[in-house]
Amino acid sequence: MILVNENYSLLQSSYLFAEIARRIREYESTNPPRKIIRMGIGDVTEPLPSACIEAMHRAVDEMASRDTFRGYGPEQGYAFLREAIAENDFRARGADIAPDEIFVSDGAKCDTANIQELFARDIRIAIPDPVYPVYVDTNVMAGRAGPATDGRYAGLVYLDSTAANGFVPAPPAEPVDLVYLCFPNNPTGATATREQLAAWVAYARANKALILFDAAYEAFIRDDATPHSIYEIPGARECAIEFRSFSKTAGFTGTRCAFTVVPKECRAFTAAGEAVPLHPLWMRRHTTKFNGVSYPVQRAAEAIYTPEGKAQVKSLIDFYLGNAAIVRDAMSRLGYEATGGANSPYIWVRTGMDSWKFFDKALRECQVVVTPGAGFGRSGEGYVRISAFNSRANVEEAMARLSATR
Ligand SMILES: *Cc1c(COP(=O)(O)O)cnc(C)c1O
């Protein structure tokens, strides 16, 4: 008899964005007075930088000729891309990362989801709340979270990110083995200071724990004092894996390219307490289960590190940050407490009511879609996430409409 993985039945309700889509469809069927503006979903809206498009075109042409055609590439990514990443994203910031510690992939979602395969089943896991749902759901599927009551899994340690701690949780008093952190944060837009990250690195070293650091929004950091990488913190190489993506940096959500950094010193332990390097394990997993990102896409990704590419990426992010400033200022002027949006495309807004209730109100009264904070975890209740990924005209129109919520 084929037995099913019953852990799937422990997953909480439907995926957040499916429920949002359902409510929008239901409302749209009642003939709303005007077009709905979606300020909710975390997908980019602007086209790829021209440097990426030109590089991709050239690479496609190479595939058309026997002399320059490429078949299977190295699963970890082409050296040209890994060298550009190591130099520009890490060494230029004083973070000592070598090209062979970088694994190019088709997404930070897949990598943050798949990495848990490297760890034993009975580990203690700390997860921030509110949180990007992938970290929780993949551990539920793997049988690590146990049953849920009132939206919280018995087997997880929750790190509440609230106004009281500036949405940056401190390490817990109890020891845990695996910690997920994401800065700049989705959904709160919070960033962590060097001192806050250093406290986490010290905790991980003291507890023989591992940090999984999701830096998908690193390119939005404009404040010089904020670290872009966990490897800017001394000691992180042995206790942290970092996830990056071209999705939000350069508009690759539909093009697909990302990477994971596993330093050679990074370790987990056997039950007997012996340290085991994770680099060969992830190498084995990646080369066994993944075929690599297509050559034209890796060439397009490489192009963001050219002088033109850098300038284009900067103006792309500046554009979204301009939207974010408009959202934050508009919501603040309406009297809402609004945080994030300075080094992040997300603005986290305290609504003064149940977050799904505010969602329905914004949809019905303003025809504006926001993301209910409760969908990201219990500590997101009372908040909504507003995204800066939109056209300037839509952002301005949406902010004008939301004044009707007051
Ligand atoms: C968008 C996002 C990613 C990027 O995912 P890709 O699979 O690379 O598109 C990763 N982490 C968080 C928190 C995100 O919001």
Coordinates of C-alpha atoms and ligand atoms in Angstrom, one line a residue:
M1 CA 0.0 0.0 0.0
I2 CA 1.3 3.4 -1.0
L3 CA 1.3 5.6 2.1
V4 CA 1.0 9.3 1.7
N5 CA 3.1 11.9 3.5
E6 CA 0.6 12.8 6.1
N7 CA 2.6 15.8 7.2
Y8 CA 1.0 17.6 4.3
S9 CA -2.3 17.5 6.2
L10 CA -0.7 19.5 9.0
L11 CA -0.2 22.5 6.6
Q12 CA -2.3 25.5 7.7
S13 CA -5.2 26.5 5.4
S14 CA -4.5 27.7 1.8
Y15 CA -1.5 29.7 0.7
L16 CA -2.0 33.3 1.7
F17 CA -2.1 34.7 -1.8
A18 CA -4.7 32.1 -2.9
E19 CA -7.1 33.4 -0.3
I20 CA -6.4 37.0 -1.4
A21 CA -7.1 36.0 -5.0
R22 CA -10.3 34.3 -4.0
R23 CA -11.6 37.4 -2.1
I24 CA -10.6 39.7 -5.1
R25 CA -12.5 37.4 -7.5
E26 CA -15.5 37.4 -5.3
Y27 CA -15.5 41.2 -5.1
E28 CA -14.8 41.6 -8.8
S29 CA -17.9 39.5 -9.6
T30 CA -20.0 42.3 -8.0
N31 CA -19.0 45.0 -10.6
P32 CA -16.7 47.2 -8.5
P33 CA -17.0 51.0 -9.4
R34 CA -13.4 51.2 -10.8
K35 CA -10.3 49.2 -11.6
I36 CA -8.7 47.4 -8.6
I37 CA -5.1 48.4 -7.8
R38 CA -3.0 45.6 -6.4
M39 CA -0.5 46.9 -3.8
G40 CA -0.3 43.4 -2.3
I41 CA 1.7 40.8 -4.2
G42 CA 5.5 40.9 -3.9
D43 CA 6.3 40.7 -7.6
V44 CA 8.2 43.3 -9.6
T45 CA 6.6 45.3 -12.3
E46 CA 9.4 47.0 -14.2
P47 CA 11.2 45.3 -17.2
L48 CA 14.7 43.8 -17.0
P49 CA 17.6 46.2 -17.2
S50 CA 18.8 46.7 -20.8
A51 CA 22.3 45.4 -19.9
C52 CA 20.6 42.0 -19.0
I53 CA 18.5 41.9 -22.2
E54 CA 21.5 42.6 -24.4
A55 CA 23.6 39.9 -22.6
M56 CA 20.7 37.4 -23.0
H57 CA 20.3 38.2 -26.7
R58 CA 24.1 37.6 -27.3
A59 CA 23.9 34.3 -25.3
V60 CA 20.9 33.1 -27.3
D61 CA 22.9 33.8 -30.5
E62 CA 25.8 31.8 -29.2
M63 CA 23.4 28.8 -28.7
A64 CA 22.6 29.1 -32.5
S65 CA 26.1 28.2 -33.6
R66 CA 28.0 24.8 -33.3
D67 CA 31.2 26.6 -32.2
T68 CA 29.6 28.5 -29.3
F69 CA 26.7 26.2 -28.4
R70 CA 26.5 25.0 -24.8
G71 CA 24.8 21.8 -23.5
Y72 CA 24.6 20.9 -19.8
G73 CA 26.5 23.5 -17.7
P74 CA 28.0 23.0 -14.3
E75 CA 25.2 22.5 -11.8
Q76 CA 26.7 25.0 -9.4
G77 CA 26.7 27.7 -12.1
Y78 CA 29.2 29.0 -14.6
A79 CA 32.5 30.3 -13.2
F80 CA 31.9 33.7 -14.9
L81 CA 28.8 34.3 -12.8
R82 CA 30.2 32.9 -9.6
E83 CA 33.3 35.0 -9.9
A84 CA 31.3 38.2 -10.6
I85 CA 29.1 37.5 -7.5
A86 CA 32.0 36.7 -5.2
E87 CA 33.9 39.9 -6.2
N88 CA 31.0 42.4 -6.3
D89 CA 28.5 41.1 -3.7
F90 CA 31.0 40.0 -1.1
R91 CA 34.7 40.9 -1.5
A92 CA 33.9 44.5 -2.4
R93 CA 32.1 44.7 1.0
G94 CA 34.9 43.0 3.0
A95 CA 33.1 39.7 3.2
D96 CA 35.5 36.8 2.4
I97 CA 33.5 34.6 0.0
A98 CA 35.1 32.5 -2.8
P99 CA 33.5 31.7 -6.1
D100 CA 33.4 28.0 -5.2
E101 CA 31.3 28.7 -2.1
I102 CA 28.5 30.0 -4.4
F103 CA 25.8 27.8 -5.8
V104 CA 23.7 29.3 -8.6
S105 CA 20.1 28.2 -8.7
D106 CA 16.7 29.0 -10.1
G107 CA 15.4 30.6 -6.9
A108 CA 15.9 31.6 -3.3
K109 CA 12.4 30.2 -2.7
C110 CA 13.6 26.7 -3.8
D111 CA 16.9 27.0 -2.0
T112 CA 15.4 28.1 1.3
A113 CA 12.8 25.3 0.9
N114 CA 15.3 22.6 0.0
I115 CA 18.1 23.4 2.4
Q116 CA 16.3 21.6 5.3
E117 CA 17.0 18.3 3.6
L118 CA 20.6 18.5 5.0
F119 CA 19.4 18.5 8.6
A120 CA 18.1 15.8 11.0
R121 CA 14.4 15.5 11.6
D122 CA 14.5 16.1 15.4
I123 CA 16.1 19.6 15.6
R124 CA 14.8 22.7 17.3
I125 CA 13.9 25.4 14.8
A126 CA 13.4 29.1 15.5
I127 CA 11.3 31.0 13.0
P128 CA 10.4 34.7 13.1
D129 CA 6.7 35.7 13.2
P130 CA 5.6 37.3 10.9
V131 CA 7.5 35.4 8.3
Y132 CA 7.8 34.4 4.6
P133 CA 5.7 31.2 4.6
V134 CA 8.2 29.0 2.8
Y135 CA 10.4 28.4 5.9
V136 CA 7.6 27.1 8.0
D137 CA 5.7 25.1 5.4
T138 CA 8.8 23.2 4.2
N139 CA 9.6 22.1 7.7
V140 CA 5.9 21.1 8.2
M141 CA 6.2 18.9 5.1
A142 CA 9.3 17.3 6.4
G143 CA 7.6 16.4 9.7
R144 CA 9.6 18.8 12.0
A145 CA 6.8 21.1 13.1
G146 CA 4.2 18.8 14.7
P147 CA 0.6 19.7 15.0
A148 CA -0.7 23.3 14.9
T149 CA -3.0 24.9 17.5
D150 CA -4.3 28.5 16.9
G151 CA -2.0 28.8 13.9
R152 CA 1.2 27.9 15.8
Y153 CA 3.1 24.6 15.5
A154 CA 4.0 22.8 18.7
G155 CA 7.5 21.9 17.4
L156 CA 8.7 25.4 16.4
V157 CA 10.1 28.2 18.5
Y158 CA 8.5 31.5 17.4
L159 CA 10.6 34.7 17.3
D160 CA 8.0 37.5 17.6
S161 CA 8.9 40.5 15.5
T162 CA 6.8 43.4 17.0
A163 CA 6.9 47.1 17.4
A164 CA 8.4 46.5 20.9
N165 CA 11.6 45.0 19.4
G166 CA 11.6 47.2 16.3
F167 CA 10.6 44.1 14.3
V168 CA 14.1 42.5 14.9
P169 CA 13.9 39.7 17.4
A170 CA 16.8 39.0 19.7
P171 CA 18.1 35.4 20.1
P172 CA 15.8 33.4 22.4
A173 CA 16.8 32.4 26.0
E174 CA 16.5 28.7 25.1
P175 CA 18.9 26.9 22.8
V176 CA 17.8 26.1 19.2
D177 CA 19.6 24.4 16.4
L178 CA 18.4 26.2 13.3
V179 CA 17.4 29.8 12.9
Y180 CA 15.8 31.5 9.9
L181 CA 16.4 35.2 9.5
C182 CA 15.5 37.5 6.7
F183 CA 16.8 41.1 6.4
P184 CA 15.7 43.4 4.9
N185 CA 12.6 41.7 6.0
N186 CA 9.6 40.4 4.1
P187 CA 6.9 41.4 5.3
T188 CA 7.9 44.1 7.8
G189 CA 10.6 45.9 5.8
A190 CA 12.8 46.0 8.9
T191 CA 16.6 45.8 8.6
A192 CA 19.0 44.4 11.2
T193 CA 22.0 46.4 12.5
R194 CA 25.6 45.1 12.6
E195 CA 25.2 44.7 16.4
Q196 CA 21.9 42.8 16.1
L197 CA 23.4 40.4 13.5
A198 CA 26.5 40.0 15.6
A199 CA 24.3 38.9 18.6
W200 CA 22.8 36.2 16.4
V201 CA 26.2 35.0 15.2
A202 CA 27.5 34.8 18.7
Y203 CA 24.3 32.8 19.7
A204 CA 24.8 30.4 16.8
R205 CA 28.4 29.8 17.7
A206 CA 27.7 29.3 21.4
N207 CA 24.8 26.9 20.7
K208 CA 26.4 25.1 17.8
A209 CA 23.4 26.3 15.8
L210 CA 23.1 27.3 12.1
I211 CA 21.6 30.6 10.7
L212 CA 19.8 30.5 7.4
F213 CA 20.0 34.2 6.3
D214 CA 17.7 35.2 3.5
A215 CA 19.0 38.4 1.9
A216 CA 16.7 38.5 -1.1
Y217 CA 16.1 42.3 -0.6
E218 CA 19.8 43.2 0.0
A219 CA 19.9 45.5 -3.0
F220 CA 17.3 47.8 -1.4
I221 CA 19.8 48.8 1.5
R222 CA 20.8 52.4 1.0
D223 CA 21.9 53.1 4.6
D224 CA 25.7 52.7 4.7
A225 CA 25.8 51.3 8.3
T226 CA 23.4 48.4 7.6
P227 CA 25.2 45.1 6.6
H228 CA 24.2 43.6 3.2
S229 CA 25.5 40.1 4.1
I230 CA 25.7 38.0 7.2
Y231 CA 29.4 37.4 6.2
E232 CA 30.1 41.1 7.1
I233 CA 29.9 39.8 10.7
P234 CA 33.2 38.0 11.9
G235 CA 32.6 34.4 12.7
A236 CA 29.6 34.0 10.4
R237 CA 31.4 31.8 7.9
E238 CA 31.2 28.8 10.3
C239 CA 27.5 29.2 11.3
A240 CA 25.6 30.8 8.5
I241 CA 24.2 30.0 5.0
E242 CA 23.1 33.0 2.9
F243 CA 20.4 33.1 0.2
R244 CA 20.3 35.8 -2.5
S245 CA 18.2 36.3 -5.6
F246 CA 18.2 38.3 -8.8
S247 CA 14.4 38.4 -8.5
K248 CA 14.0 41.6 -6.6
T249 CA 17.4 43.0 -7.3
A250 CA 17.1 43.1 -11.1
G251 CA 13.5 42.0 -11.9
F252 CA 14.3 38.3 -12.6
T253 CA 11.1 36.9 -11.0
G254 CA 10.0 35.6 -14.4
T255 CA 13.5 34.9 -15.7
R256 CA 14.8 32.9 -12.7
C257 CA 18.2 33.2 -11.2
A258 CA 19.4 33.1 -7.6
F259 CA 22.3 31.8 -5.5
T260 CA 23.1 30.3 -2.1
V261 CA 26.4 30.8 -0.3
V262 CA 27.8 27.9 1.8
P263 CA 31.2 28.7 3.2
K264 CA 33.7 25.9 3.5
E265 CA 33.8 26.3 7.3
C266 CA 30.1 26.1 7.7
R267 CA 29.2 23.0 9.7
A268 CA 26.5 20.9 11.3
F269 CA 27.1 18.0 13.8
T270 CA 26.6 14.3 14.0
A271 CA 24.6 12.9 17.0
A272 CA 28.0 12.1 18.5
G273 CA 29.0 15.8 18.3
E274 CA 31.4 15.6 15.4
A275 CA 31.4 18.6 13.0
V276 CA 30.5 17.9 9.4
P277 CA 31.1 20.5 6.7
L278 CA 27.9 21.4 4.9
H279 CA 29.5 22.6 1.7
P280 CA 30.1 19.0 0.3
L281 CA 26.5 18.0 1.4
W282 CA 24.9 20.9 -0.5
M283 CA 27.2 20.3 -3.4
R284 CA 26.0 16.7 -3.5
R285 CA 22.4 17.6 -3.2
H286 CA 22.6 20.4 -5.8
T287 CA 24.5 18.3 -8.4
T288 CA 22.2 15.3 -7.9
K289 CA 18.9 17.1 -8.0
F290 CA 19.4 20.2 -10.0
N291 CA 20.5 20.8 -13.6
G292 CA 21.7 24.3 -13.4
V293 CA 20.3 27.6 -14.6
S294 CA 20.2 28.1 -18.4
Y295 CA 23.2 29.7 -20.0
P296 CA 21.4 32.8 -21.4
V297 CA 19.9 33.5 -18.0
Q298 CA 23.3 33.3 -16.3
R299 CA 24.8 35.7 -18.8
A300 CA 21.9 38.1 -18.1
A301 CA 22.6 37.8 -14.4
E302 CA 26.3 38.4 -14.9
A303 CA 25.4 41.7 -16.8
I304 CA 24.2 43.3 -13.6
Y305 CA 27.8 43.5 -12.4
T306 CA 29.0 45.5 -15.5
P307 CA 29.2 49.3 -15.1
E308 CA 26.0 49.8 -17.1
G309 CA 24.3 47.0 -15.3
K310 CA 25.1 48.4 -11.9
A311 CA 23.8 51.9 -12.9
Q312 CA 20.6 50.3 -14.3
V313 CA 20.0 48.2 -11.3
K314 CA 20.5 51.2 -9.0
S315 CA 18.0 53.3 -10.9
L316 CA 15.5 50.4 -10.9
I317 CA 15.8 50.0 -7.2
D318 CA 15.7 53.8 -6.7
F319 CA 12.4 53.8 -8.6
Y320 CA 10.8 51.3 -6.2
L321 CA 12.3 53.0 -3.2
G322 CA 10.7 56.2 -4.5
N323 CA 7.4 54.4 -4.5
A324 CA 8.1 53.1 -1.0
A325 CA 8.7 56.6 0.3
I326 CA 5.4 57.8 -1.2
V327 CA 3.5 55.0 0.5
R328 CA 5.1 55.4 3.8
D329 CA 4.6 59.2 3.8
A330 CA 1.0 58.9 2.6
M331 CA 0.1 56.3 5.3
S332 CA 1.9 58.3 8.0
R333 CA 0.0 61.4 7.0
L334 CA -3.3 59.5 7.3
G335 CA -2.2 58.8 10.9
Y336 CA -1.2 55.2 10.5
E337 CA 2.0 53.9 12.1
A338 CA 4.1 52.9 9.1
T339 CA 7.5 51.3 9.2
G340 CA 9.9 49.8 6.6
G341 CA 10.1 51.2 3.1
A342 CA 13.4 52.9 3.7
N343 CA 15.8 50.0 2.8
S344 CA 13.1 47.8 1.6
P345 CA 10.2 47.7 -0.9
Y346 CA 7.7 46.8 1.9
I347 CA 5.8 49.2 4.2
W348 CA 4.3 47.6 7.3
V349 CA 1.3 49.5 8.4
R350 CA -0.6 49.2 11.8
T351 CA -4.2 49.3 10.8
G352 CA -5.9 49.7 14.2
M353 CA -8.2 46.7 13.3
D354 CA -8.1 43.1 12.4
S355 CA -5.8 42.8 9.3
W356 CA -8.3 40.8 7.2
K357 CA -11.0 43.3 8.1
F358 CA -8.7 46.1 6.9
F359 CA -8.0 44.1 3.7
D360 CA -11.8 43.9 3.0
K361 CA -12.3 47.5 3.8
A362 CA -9.5 48.6 1.4
L363 CA -10.8 46.3 -1.3
R364 CA -14.5 47.3 -1.0
E365 CA -14.2 51.0 -0.2
C366 CA -11.0 51.9 -2.1
Q367 CA -10.6 49.1 -4.6
V368 CA -7.0 48.7 -3.4
V369 CA -5.4 45.3 -2.5
V370 CA -3.0 45.1 0.4
T371 CA -1.6 42.0 2.1
P372 CA -3.1 41.1 5.5
G373 CA -0.3 40.9 8.1
A374 CA -2.1 37.9 9.8
G375 CA -1.3 35.8 6.7
F376 CA 2.4 36.0 7.7
G377 CA 1.8 34.8 11.3
R378 CA 0.1 35.7 14.5
S379 CA 2.4 38.7 15.2
G380 CA 1.3 40.1 11.9
E381 CA -2.3 40.5 13.2
G382 CA -3.3 44.2 13.1
Y383 CA -0.9 45.0 10.3
V384 CA -1.0 45.0 6.5
R385 CA 2.0 44.9 4.1
I386 CA 1.9 47.4 1.3
S387 CA 4.3 46.8 -1.6
A388 CA 6.3 49.4 -3.6
F389 CA 6.3 47.1 -6.7
N390 CA 4.0 49.0 -9.0
S391 CA 3.9 51.9 -11.4
R392 CA 4.2 55.4 -10.0
A393 CA 0.8 56.3 -11.2
N394 CA -0.8 53.3 -9.5
V395 CA 1.1 54.1 -6.2
E396 CA -0.2 57.6 -6.2
E397 CA -3.7 56.7 -7.1
A398 CA -3.8 53.9 -4.5
M399 CA -2.5 56.3 -1.8
A400 CA -5.2 58.9 -2.7
R401 CA -7.9 56.2 -2.5
L402 CA -6.7 54.9 0.8
S403 CA -7.5 58.2 2.5
A404 CA -11.1 57.0 2.4
T405 CA -10.1 54.4 5.1
R406 CA -9.9 57.3 7.6
Ligands
LIG1 C1 10.9 37.1 -3.2 C2 11.6 36.5 -2.1 C3 12.6 35.5 -2.4 C4 13.1 35.3 -3.8 O1 12.6 34.2 -4.3 P1 13.0 33.7 -5.8 O2 12.6 32.2 -5.6 O3 14.5 33.8 -5.9 O4 12.2 34.4 -6.8 C5 13.2 34.9 -1.3 N1 12.9 35.2 0.0 C6 12.0 36.1 0.2 C7 11.7 36.5 1.7 C8 11.3 36.8 -0.8 O5 10.3 37.7 -0.5

